[in-house]
PDB file of C-alpha atoms and ligand atoms in Angstrom:
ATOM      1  CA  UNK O  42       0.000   0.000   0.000  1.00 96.00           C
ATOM      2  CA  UNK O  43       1.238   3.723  -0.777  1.00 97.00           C
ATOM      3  CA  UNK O  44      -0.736   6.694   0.632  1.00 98.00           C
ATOM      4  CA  UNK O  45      -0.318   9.931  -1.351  1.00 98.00           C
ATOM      5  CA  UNK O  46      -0.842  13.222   0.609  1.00 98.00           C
ATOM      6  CA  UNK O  47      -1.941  15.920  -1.606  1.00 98.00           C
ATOM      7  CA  UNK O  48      -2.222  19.407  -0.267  1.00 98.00           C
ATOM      8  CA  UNK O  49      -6.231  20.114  -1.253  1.00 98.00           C
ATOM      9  CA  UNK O  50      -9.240  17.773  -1.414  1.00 98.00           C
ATOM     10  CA  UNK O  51      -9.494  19.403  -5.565  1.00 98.00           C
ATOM     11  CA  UNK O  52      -5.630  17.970  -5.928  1.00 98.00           C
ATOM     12  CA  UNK O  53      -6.633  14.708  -4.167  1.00 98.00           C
ATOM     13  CA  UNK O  54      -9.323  14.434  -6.817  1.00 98.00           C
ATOM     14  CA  UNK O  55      -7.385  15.870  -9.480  1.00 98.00           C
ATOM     15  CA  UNK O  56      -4.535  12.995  -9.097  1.00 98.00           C
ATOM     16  CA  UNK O  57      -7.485   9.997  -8.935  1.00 98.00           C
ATOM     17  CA  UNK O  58      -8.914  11.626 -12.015  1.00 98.00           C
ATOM     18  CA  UNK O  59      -5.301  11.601 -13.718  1.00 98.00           C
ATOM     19  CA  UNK O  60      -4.574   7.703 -12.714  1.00 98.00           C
ATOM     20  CA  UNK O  61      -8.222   6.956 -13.834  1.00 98.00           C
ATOM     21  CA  UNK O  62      -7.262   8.767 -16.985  1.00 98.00           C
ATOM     22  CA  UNK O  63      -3.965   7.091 -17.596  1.00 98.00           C
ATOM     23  CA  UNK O  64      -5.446   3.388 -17.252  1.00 98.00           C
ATOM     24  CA  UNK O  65      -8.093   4.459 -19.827  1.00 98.00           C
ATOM     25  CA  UNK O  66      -5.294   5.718 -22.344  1.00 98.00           C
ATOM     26  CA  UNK O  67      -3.190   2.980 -21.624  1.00 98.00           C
ATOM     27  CA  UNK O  68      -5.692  -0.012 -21.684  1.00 98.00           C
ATOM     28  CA  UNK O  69      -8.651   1.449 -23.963  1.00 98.00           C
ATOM     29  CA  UNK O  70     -10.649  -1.881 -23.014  1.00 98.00           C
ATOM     30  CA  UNK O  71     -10.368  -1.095 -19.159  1.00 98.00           C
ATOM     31  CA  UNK O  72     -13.001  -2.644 -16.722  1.00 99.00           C
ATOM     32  CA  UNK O  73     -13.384  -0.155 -14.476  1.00 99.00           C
ATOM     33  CA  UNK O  74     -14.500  -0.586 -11.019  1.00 99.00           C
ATOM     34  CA  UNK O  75     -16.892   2.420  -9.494  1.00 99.00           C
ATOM     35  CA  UNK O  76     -17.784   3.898  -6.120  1.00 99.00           C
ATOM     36  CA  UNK O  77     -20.669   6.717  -5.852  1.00 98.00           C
ATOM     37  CA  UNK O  78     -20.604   9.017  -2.883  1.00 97.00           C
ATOM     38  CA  UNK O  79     -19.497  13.080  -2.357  1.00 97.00           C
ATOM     39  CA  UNK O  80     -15.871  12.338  -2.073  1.00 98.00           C
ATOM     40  CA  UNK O  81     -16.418  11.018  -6.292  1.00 98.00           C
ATOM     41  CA  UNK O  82     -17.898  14.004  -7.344  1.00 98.00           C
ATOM     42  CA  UNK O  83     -14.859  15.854  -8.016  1.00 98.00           C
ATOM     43  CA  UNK O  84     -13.477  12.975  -9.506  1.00 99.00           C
ATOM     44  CA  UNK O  85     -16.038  12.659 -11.806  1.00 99.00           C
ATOM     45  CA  UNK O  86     -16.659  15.936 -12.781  1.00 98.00           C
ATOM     46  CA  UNK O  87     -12.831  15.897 -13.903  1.00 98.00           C
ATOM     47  CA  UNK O  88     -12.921  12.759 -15.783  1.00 98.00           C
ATOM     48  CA  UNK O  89     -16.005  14.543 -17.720  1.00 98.00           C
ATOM     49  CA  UNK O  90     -13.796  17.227 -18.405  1.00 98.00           C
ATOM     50  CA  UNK O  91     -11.020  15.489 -19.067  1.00 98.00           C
ATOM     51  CA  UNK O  92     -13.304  13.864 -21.704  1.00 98.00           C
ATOM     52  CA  UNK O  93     -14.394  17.111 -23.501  1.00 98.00           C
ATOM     53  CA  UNK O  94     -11.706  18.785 -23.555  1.00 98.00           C
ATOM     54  CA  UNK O  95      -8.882  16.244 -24.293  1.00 97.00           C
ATOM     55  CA  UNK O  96     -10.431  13.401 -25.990  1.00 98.00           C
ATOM     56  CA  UNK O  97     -10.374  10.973 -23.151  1.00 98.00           C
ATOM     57  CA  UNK O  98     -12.294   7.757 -24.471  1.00 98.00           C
ATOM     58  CA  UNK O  99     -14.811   5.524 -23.156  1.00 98.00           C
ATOM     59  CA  UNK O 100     -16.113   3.987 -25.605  1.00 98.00           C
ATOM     60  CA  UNK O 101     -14.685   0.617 -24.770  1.00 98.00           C
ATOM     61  CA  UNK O 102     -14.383   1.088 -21.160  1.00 98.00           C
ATOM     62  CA  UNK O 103     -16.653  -1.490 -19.176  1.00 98.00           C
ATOM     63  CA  UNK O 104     -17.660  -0.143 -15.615  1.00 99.00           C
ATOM     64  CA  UNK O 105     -18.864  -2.164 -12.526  1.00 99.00           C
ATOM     65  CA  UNK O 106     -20.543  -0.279  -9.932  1.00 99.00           C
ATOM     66  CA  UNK O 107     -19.747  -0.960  -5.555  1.00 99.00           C
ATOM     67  CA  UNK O 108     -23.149  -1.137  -4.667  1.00 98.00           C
ATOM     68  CA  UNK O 109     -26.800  -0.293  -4.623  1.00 98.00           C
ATOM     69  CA  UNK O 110     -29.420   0.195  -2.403  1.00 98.00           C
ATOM     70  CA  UNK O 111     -31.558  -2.591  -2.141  1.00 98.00           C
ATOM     71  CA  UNK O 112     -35.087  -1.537  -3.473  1.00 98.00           C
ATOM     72  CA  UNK O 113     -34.344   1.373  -5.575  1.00 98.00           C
ATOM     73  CA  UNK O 114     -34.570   1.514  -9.184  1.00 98.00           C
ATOM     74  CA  UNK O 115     -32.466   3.352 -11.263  1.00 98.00           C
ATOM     75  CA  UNK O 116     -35.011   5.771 -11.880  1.00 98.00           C
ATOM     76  CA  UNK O 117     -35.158   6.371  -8.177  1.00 97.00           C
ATOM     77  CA  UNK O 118     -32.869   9.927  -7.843  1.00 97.00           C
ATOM     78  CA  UNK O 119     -31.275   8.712  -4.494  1.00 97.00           C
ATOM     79  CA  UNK O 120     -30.105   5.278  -6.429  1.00 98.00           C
ATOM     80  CA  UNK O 121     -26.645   5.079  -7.291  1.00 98.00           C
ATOM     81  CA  UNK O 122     -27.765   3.857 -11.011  1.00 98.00           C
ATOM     82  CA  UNK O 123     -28.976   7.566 -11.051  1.00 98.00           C
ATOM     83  CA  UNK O 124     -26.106   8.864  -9.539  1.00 98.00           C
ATOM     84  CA  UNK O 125     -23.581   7.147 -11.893  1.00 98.00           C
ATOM     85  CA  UNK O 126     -25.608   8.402 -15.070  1.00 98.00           C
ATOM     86  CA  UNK O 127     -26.036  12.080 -13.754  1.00 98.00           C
ATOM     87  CA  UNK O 128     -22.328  12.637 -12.455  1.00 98.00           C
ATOM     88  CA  UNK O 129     -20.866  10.353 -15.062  1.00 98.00           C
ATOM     89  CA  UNK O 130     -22.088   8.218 -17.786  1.00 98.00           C
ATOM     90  CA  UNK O 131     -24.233  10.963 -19.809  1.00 98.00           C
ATOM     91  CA  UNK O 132     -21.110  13.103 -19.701  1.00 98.00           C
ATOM     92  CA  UNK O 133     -18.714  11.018 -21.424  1.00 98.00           C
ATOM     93  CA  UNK O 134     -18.523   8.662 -24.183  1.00 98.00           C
ATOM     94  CA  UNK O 135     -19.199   5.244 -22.324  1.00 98.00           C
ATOM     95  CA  UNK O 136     -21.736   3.044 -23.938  1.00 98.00           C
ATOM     96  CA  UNK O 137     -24.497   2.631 -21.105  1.00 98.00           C
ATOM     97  CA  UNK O 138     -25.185  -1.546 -22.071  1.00 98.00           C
ATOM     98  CA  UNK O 139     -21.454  -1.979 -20.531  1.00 98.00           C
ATOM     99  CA  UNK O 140     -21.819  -0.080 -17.408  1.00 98.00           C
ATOM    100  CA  UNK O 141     -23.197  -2.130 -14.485  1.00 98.00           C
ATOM    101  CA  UNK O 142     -24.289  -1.586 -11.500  1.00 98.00           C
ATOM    102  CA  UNK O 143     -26.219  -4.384  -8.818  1.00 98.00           C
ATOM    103  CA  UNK O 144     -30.263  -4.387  -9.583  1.00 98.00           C
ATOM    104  CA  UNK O 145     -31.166  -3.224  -5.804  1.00 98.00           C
ATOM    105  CA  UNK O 146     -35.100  -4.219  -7.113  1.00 98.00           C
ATOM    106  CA  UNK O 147     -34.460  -7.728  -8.644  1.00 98.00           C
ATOM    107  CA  UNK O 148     -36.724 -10.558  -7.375  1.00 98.00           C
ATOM    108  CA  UNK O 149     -34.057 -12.923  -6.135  1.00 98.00           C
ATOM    109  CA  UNK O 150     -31.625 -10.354  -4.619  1.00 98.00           C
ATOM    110  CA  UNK O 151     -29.125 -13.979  -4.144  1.00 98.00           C
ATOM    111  CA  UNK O 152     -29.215 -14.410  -7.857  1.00 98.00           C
ATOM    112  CA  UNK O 153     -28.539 -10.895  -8.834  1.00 98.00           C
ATOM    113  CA  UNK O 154     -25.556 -10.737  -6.788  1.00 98.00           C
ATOM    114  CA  UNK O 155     -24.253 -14.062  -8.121  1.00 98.00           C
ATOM    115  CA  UNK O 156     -25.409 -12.644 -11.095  1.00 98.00           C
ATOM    116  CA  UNK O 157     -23.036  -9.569 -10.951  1.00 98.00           C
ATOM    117  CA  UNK O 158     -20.362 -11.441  -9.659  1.00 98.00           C
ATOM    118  CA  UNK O 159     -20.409 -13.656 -13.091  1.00 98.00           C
ATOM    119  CA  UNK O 160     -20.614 -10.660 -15.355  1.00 98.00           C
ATOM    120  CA  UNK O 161     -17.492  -8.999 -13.485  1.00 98.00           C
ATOM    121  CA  UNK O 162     -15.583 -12.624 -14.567  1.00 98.00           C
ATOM    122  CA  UNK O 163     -17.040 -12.780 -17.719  1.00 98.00           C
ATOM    123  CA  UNK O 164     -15.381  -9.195 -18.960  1.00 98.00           C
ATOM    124  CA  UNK O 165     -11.863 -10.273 -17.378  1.00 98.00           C
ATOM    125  CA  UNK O 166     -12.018  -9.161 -13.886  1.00 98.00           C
ATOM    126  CA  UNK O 167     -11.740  -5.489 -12.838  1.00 98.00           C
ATOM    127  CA  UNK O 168      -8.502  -3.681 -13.728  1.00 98.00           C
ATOM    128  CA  UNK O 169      -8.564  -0.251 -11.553  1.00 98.00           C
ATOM    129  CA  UNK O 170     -11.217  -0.043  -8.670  1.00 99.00           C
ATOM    130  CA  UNK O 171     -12.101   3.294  -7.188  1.00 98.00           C
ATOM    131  CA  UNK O 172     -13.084   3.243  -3.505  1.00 99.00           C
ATOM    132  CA  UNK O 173     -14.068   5.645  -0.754  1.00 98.00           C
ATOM    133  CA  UNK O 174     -14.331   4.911   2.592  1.00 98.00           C
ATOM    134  CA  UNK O 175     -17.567   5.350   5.219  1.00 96.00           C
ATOM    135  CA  UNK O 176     -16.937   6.487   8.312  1.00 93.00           C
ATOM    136  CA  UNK O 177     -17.868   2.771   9.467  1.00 92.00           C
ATOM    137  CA  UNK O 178     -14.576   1.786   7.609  1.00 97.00           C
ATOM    138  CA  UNK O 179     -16.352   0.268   5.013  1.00 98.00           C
ATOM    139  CA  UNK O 180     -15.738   0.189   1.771  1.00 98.00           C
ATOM    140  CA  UNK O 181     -18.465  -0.737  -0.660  1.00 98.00           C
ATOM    141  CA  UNK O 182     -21.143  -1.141   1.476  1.00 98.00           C
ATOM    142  CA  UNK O 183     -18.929  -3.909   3.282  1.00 98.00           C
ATOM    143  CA  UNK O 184     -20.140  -2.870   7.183  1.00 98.00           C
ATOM    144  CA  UNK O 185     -18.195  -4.420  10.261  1.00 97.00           C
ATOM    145  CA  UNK O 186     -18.001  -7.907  10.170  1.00 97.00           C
ATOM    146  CA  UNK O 187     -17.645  -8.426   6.789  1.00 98.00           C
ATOM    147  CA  UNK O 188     -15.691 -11.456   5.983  1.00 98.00           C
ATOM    148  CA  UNK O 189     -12.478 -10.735   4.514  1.00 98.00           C
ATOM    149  CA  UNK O 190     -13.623 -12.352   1.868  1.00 98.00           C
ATOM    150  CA  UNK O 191     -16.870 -12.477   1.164  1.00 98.00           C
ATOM    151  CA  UNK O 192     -18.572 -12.147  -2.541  1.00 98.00           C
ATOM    152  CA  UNK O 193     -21.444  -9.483  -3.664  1.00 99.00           C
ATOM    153  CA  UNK O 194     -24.440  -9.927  -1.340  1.00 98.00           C
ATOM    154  CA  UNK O 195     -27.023  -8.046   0.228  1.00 98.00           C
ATOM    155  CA  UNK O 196     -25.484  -6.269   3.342  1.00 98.00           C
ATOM    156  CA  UNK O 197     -27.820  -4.580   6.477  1.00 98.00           C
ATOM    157  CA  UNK O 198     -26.617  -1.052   6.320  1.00 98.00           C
ATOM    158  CA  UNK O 199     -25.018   0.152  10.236  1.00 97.00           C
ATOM    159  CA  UNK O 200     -26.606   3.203  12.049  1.00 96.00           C
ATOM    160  CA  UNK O 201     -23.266   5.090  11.504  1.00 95.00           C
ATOM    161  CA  UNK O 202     -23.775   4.713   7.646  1.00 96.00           C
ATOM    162  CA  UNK O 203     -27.387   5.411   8.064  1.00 97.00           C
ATOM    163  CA  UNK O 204     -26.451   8.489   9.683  1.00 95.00           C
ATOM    164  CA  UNK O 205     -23.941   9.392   7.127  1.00 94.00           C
ATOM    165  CA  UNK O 206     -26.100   9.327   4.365  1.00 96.00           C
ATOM    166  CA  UNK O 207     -29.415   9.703   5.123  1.00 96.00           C
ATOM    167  CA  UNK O 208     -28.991  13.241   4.624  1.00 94.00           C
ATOM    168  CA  UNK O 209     -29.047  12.984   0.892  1.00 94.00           C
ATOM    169  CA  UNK O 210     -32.439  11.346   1.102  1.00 95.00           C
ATOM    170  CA  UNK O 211     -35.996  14.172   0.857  1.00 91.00           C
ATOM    171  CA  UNK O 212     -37.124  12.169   4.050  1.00 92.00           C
ATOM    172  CA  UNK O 213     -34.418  10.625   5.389  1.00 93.00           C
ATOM    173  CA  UNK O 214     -36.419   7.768   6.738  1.00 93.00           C
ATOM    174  CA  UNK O 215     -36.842   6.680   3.201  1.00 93.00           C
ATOM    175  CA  UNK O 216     -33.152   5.387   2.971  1.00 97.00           C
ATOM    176  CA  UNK O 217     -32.984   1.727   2.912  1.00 98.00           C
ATOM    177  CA  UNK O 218     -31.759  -0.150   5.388  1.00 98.00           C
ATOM    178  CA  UNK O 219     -29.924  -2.621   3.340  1.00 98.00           C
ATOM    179  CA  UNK O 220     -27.625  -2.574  -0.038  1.00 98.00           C
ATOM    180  CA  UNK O 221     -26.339  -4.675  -2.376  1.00 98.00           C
ATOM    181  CA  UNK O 222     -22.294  -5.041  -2.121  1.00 99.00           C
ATOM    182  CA  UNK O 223     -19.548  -6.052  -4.150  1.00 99.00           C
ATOM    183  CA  UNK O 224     -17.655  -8.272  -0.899  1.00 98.00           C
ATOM    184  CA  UNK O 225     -14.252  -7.384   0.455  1.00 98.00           C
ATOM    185  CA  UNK O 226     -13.095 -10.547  -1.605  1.00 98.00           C
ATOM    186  CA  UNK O 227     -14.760  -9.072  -4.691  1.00 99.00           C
ATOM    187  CA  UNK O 228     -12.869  -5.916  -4.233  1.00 99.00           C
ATOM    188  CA  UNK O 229      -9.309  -7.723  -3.181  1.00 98.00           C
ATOM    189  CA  UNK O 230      -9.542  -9.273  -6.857  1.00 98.00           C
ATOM    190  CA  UNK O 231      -9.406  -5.975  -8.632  1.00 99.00           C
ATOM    191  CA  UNK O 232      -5.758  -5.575  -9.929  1.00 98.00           C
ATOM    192  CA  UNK O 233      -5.446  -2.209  -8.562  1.00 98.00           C
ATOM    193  CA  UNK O 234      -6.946  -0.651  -6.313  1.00 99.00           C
ATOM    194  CA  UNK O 235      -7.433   3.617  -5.465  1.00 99.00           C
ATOM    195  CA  UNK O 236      -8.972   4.473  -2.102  1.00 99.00           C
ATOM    196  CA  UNK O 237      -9.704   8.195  -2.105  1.00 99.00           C
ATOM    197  CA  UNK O 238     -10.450  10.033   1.619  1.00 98.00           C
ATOM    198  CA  UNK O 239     -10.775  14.058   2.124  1.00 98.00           C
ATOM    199  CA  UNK O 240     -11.795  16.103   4.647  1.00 98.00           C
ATOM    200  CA  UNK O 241     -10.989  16.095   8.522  1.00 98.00           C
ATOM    201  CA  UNK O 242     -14.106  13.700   9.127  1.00 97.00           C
ATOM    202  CA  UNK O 243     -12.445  10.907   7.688  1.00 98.00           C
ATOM    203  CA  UNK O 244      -9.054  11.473   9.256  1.00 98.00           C
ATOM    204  CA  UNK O 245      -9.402   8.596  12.452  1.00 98.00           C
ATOM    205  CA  UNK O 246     -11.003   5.776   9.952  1.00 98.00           C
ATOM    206  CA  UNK O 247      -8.248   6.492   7.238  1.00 98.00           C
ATOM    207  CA  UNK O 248      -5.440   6.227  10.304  1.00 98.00           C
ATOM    208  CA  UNK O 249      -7.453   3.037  11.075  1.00 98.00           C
ATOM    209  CA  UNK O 250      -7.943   1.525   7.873  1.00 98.00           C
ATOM    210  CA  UNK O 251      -3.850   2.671   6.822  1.00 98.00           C
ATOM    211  CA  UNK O 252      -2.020   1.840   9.772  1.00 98.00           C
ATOM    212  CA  UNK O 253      -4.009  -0.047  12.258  1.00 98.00           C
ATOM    213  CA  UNK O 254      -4.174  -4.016  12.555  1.00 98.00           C
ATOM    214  CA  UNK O 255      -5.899  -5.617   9.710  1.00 98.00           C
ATOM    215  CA  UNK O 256      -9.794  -6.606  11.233  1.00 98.00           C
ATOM    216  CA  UNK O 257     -13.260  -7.276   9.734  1.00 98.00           C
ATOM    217  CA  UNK O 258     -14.593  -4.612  11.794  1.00 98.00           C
ATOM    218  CA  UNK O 259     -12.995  -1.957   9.865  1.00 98.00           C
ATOM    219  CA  UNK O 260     -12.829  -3.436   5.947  1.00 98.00           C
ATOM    220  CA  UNK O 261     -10.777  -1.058   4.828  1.00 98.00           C
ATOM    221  CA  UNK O 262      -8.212  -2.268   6.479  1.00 98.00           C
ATOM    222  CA  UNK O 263      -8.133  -5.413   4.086  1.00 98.00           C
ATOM    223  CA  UNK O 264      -6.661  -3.460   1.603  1.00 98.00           C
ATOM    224  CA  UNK O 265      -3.182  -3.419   3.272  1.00 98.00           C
ATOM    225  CA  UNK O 266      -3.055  -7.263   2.140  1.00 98.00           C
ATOM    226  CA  UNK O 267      -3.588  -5.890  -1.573  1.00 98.00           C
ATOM    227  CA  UNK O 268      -0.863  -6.088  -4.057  1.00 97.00           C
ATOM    228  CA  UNK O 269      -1.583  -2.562  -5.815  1.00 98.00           C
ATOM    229  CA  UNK O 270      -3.314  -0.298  -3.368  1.00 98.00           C
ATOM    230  CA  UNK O 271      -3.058   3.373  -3.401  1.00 98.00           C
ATOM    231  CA  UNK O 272      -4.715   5.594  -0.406  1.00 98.00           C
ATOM    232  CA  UNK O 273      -4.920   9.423  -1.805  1.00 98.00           C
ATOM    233  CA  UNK O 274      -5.707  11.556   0.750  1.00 98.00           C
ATOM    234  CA  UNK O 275      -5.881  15.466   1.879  1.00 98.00           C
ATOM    235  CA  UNK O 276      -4.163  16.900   4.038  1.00 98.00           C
ATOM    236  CA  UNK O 277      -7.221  17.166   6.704  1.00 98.00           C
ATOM    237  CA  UNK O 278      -7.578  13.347   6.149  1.00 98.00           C
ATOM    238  CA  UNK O 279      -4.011  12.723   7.189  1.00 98.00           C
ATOM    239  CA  UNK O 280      -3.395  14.481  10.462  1.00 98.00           C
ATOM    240  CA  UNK O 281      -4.350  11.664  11.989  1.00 98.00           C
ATOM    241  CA  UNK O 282      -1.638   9.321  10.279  1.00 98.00           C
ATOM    242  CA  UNK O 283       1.788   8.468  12.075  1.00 98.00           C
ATOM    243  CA  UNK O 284       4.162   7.951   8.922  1.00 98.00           C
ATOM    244  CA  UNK O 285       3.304  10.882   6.666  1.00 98.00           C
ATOM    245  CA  UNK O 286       7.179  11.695   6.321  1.00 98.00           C
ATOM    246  CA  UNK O 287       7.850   8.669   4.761  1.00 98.00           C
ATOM    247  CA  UNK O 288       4.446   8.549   2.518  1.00 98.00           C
ATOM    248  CA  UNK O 289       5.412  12.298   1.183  1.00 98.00           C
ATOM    249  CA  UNK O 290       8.988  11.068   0.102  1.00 98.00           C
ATOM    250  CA  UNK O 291       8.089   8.082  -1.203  1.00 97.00           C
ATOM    251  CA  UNK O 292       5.692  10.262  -3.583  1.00 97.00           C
ATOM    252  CA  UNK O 293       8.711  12.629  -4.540  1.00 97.00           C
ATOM    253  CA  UNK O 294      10.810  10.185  -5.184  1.00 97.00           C
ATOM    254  CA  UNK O 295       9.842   7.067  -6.769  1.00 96.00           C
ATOM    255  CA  UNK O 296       9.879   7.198  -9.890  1.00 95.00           C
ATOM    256  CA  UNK O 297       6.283   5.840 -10.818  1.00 94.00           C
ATOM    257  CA  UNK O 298       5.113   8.734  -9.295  1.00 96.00           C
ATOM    258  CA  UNK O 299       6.906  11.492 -11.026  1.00 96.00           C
ATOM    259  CA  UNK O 300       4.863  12.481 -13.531  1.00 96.00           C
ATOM    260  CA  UNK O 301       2.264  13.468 -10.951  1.00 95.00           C
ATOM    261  CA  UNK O 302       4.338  15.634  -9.032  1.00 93.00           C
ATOM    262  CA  UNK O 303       2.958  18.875 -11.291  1.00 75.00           C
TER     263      UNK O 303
HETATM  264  C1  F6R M 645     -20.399   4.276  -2.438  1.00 90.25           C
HETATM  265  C2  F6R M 645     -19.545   3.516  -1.550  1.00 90.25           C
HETATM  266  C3  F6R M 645     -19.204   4.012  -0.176  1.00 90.25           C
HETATM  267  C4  F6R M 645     -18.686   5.457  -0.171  1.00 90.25           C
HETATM  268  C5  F6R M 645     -18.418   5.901   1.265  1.00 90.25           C
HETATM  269  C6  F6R M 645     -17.948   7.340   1.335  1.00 90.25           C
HETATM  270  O1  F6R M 645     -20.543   3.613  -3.676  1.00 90.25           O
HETATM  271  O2  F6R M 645     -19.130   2.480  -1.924  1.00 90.25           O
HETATM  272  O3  F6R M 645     -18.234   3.155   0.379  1.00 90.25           O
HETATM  273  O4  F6R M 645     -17.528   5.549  -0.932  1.00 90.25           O
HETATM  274  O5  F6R M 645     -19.563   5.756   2.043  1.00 90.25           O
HETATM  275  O6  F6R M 645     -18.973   8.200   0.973  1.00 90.25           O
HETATM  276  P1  F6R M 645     -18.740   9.765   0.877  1.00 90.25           P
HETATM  277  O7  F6R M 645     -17.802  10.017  -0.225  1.00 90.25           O
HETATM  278  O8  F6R M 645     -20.112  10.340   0.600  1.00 90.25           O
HETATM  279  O9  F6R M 645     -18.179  10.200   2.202  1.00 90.25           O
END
């Protein structure tokens, strides 16, 4: 794992949006792994641009979604189908049929999620996954307890997330209580992965989830076993780390990381 301090939450967004940018030039036929949430915006709304204004192609790109709430349907506004295709998918040149996200209102909610896990095979696995993290430590909608490796299922939602996001709901009591997840095993398998964190809220889970014993009470924290994770923070989401020093020179001086210095 490498964490990345960047000096704004905009530059922390700015440097996902330029890795996200790279795979895609690099690898045309990326799969591309999804989160939704506020910390994405910013990513997003760079991609887009990035799109417009430089070419940056989609059109082969296949995208697998986190999550989704179970019972919403992607005409629902507060479903993350909708939230994908407003902050995303109608602003670049990705061909909706190839973007997927979990079906939070199919009839057999075990199927669907065996389902998704089959399509994510079936297009090669998922190169570069994009994660945030709940203050729960979860990422996905993988709540404490989650087995470290457990597959896409349906996963009761924890009052702390409940909290978190019922906010974004007209009457908050109309979030549901549970979500369709890809699992913390579903996630591992991604060949890279890029956990993004900003703002002081999220400082004592990021310490947690970075430098804290690995534990299915925090699932975050599974990503230290990952070959190719990268934790891009802010600087309020790092005050609470203990070896920024060596995380800002590492990013200075290795050499994979030198074309994002400017
Ligand atoms: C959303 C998701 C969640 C969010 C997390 C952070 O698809 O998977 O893990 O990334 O809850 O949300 P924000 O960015 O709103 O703080």
């Amino acid at each position: 794992m490498e964490v990345i301090i960047q000096p704004t939450k905009e530059a922390a967004a700015n440097l996902v949006a330029r890795i996200i940018s790279k795979e895609v030039r690099a690898n045309p036929n990326a799969v591309l792994g999804l989160a939704t949430g506020r910390t994405m915006e910013a990513v997003y709304d760079l991609v887009a641009a990035m799109h417009k204004q430089e070419g940056l192609d989609f059109s082969l790109c296949k995208t697998f979604n986190l999550d989704e709430y179970v019972g919403l349907p992607g005409t629902d506004p507060h479903s993350y189908r909708y939230y994908m295709n407003e902050h995303l998918f109608q602003k670049v040149n990705v061909d909706v049929r190839n973007t997927y996200l979990p079906d939070g209102t199919a009839p057999d909610l075990d199927a669907e999620c065996q389902r998704y896990e089959d399509n994510i095979k079936r297009f090669g696995g998922i190169d570069l996954q994009l994660l945030g993290i709940g203050r729960s430590g979860h990422i996905g909608f993988n709540e404490p307890l989650s087995a470290l490796l457990s597959r896409t299922r349906v996963k009761p939602l924890t009052p702390t997330t409940i909290e978190q996001n019922q906010g974004l709901f007209d009457k908050p009591e109309k979030m549901p209580r549970r979500a369709i997840t890809m699992g913390v095993g579903t996630i591992l398998d991604a060949r890279r992965c890029i956990l993004l964190a900003t703002g002081a809220e999220k400082a004592e889970i990021i310490a947690k989830a970075v430098e804290g014993p690995v534990t299915s009470m925090i699932s975050a924290t599974a990503l230290q076993l990952h070959r190719r994770c990268t934790v891009v923070v802010d600087e309020s989401a790092a005050t609470k780390l203990q070896g920024c020093d060596y995380y800002r020179w590492v990013f200075q001086n290795e050499p994979e990381w030198q074309e994002f210095l400017s």
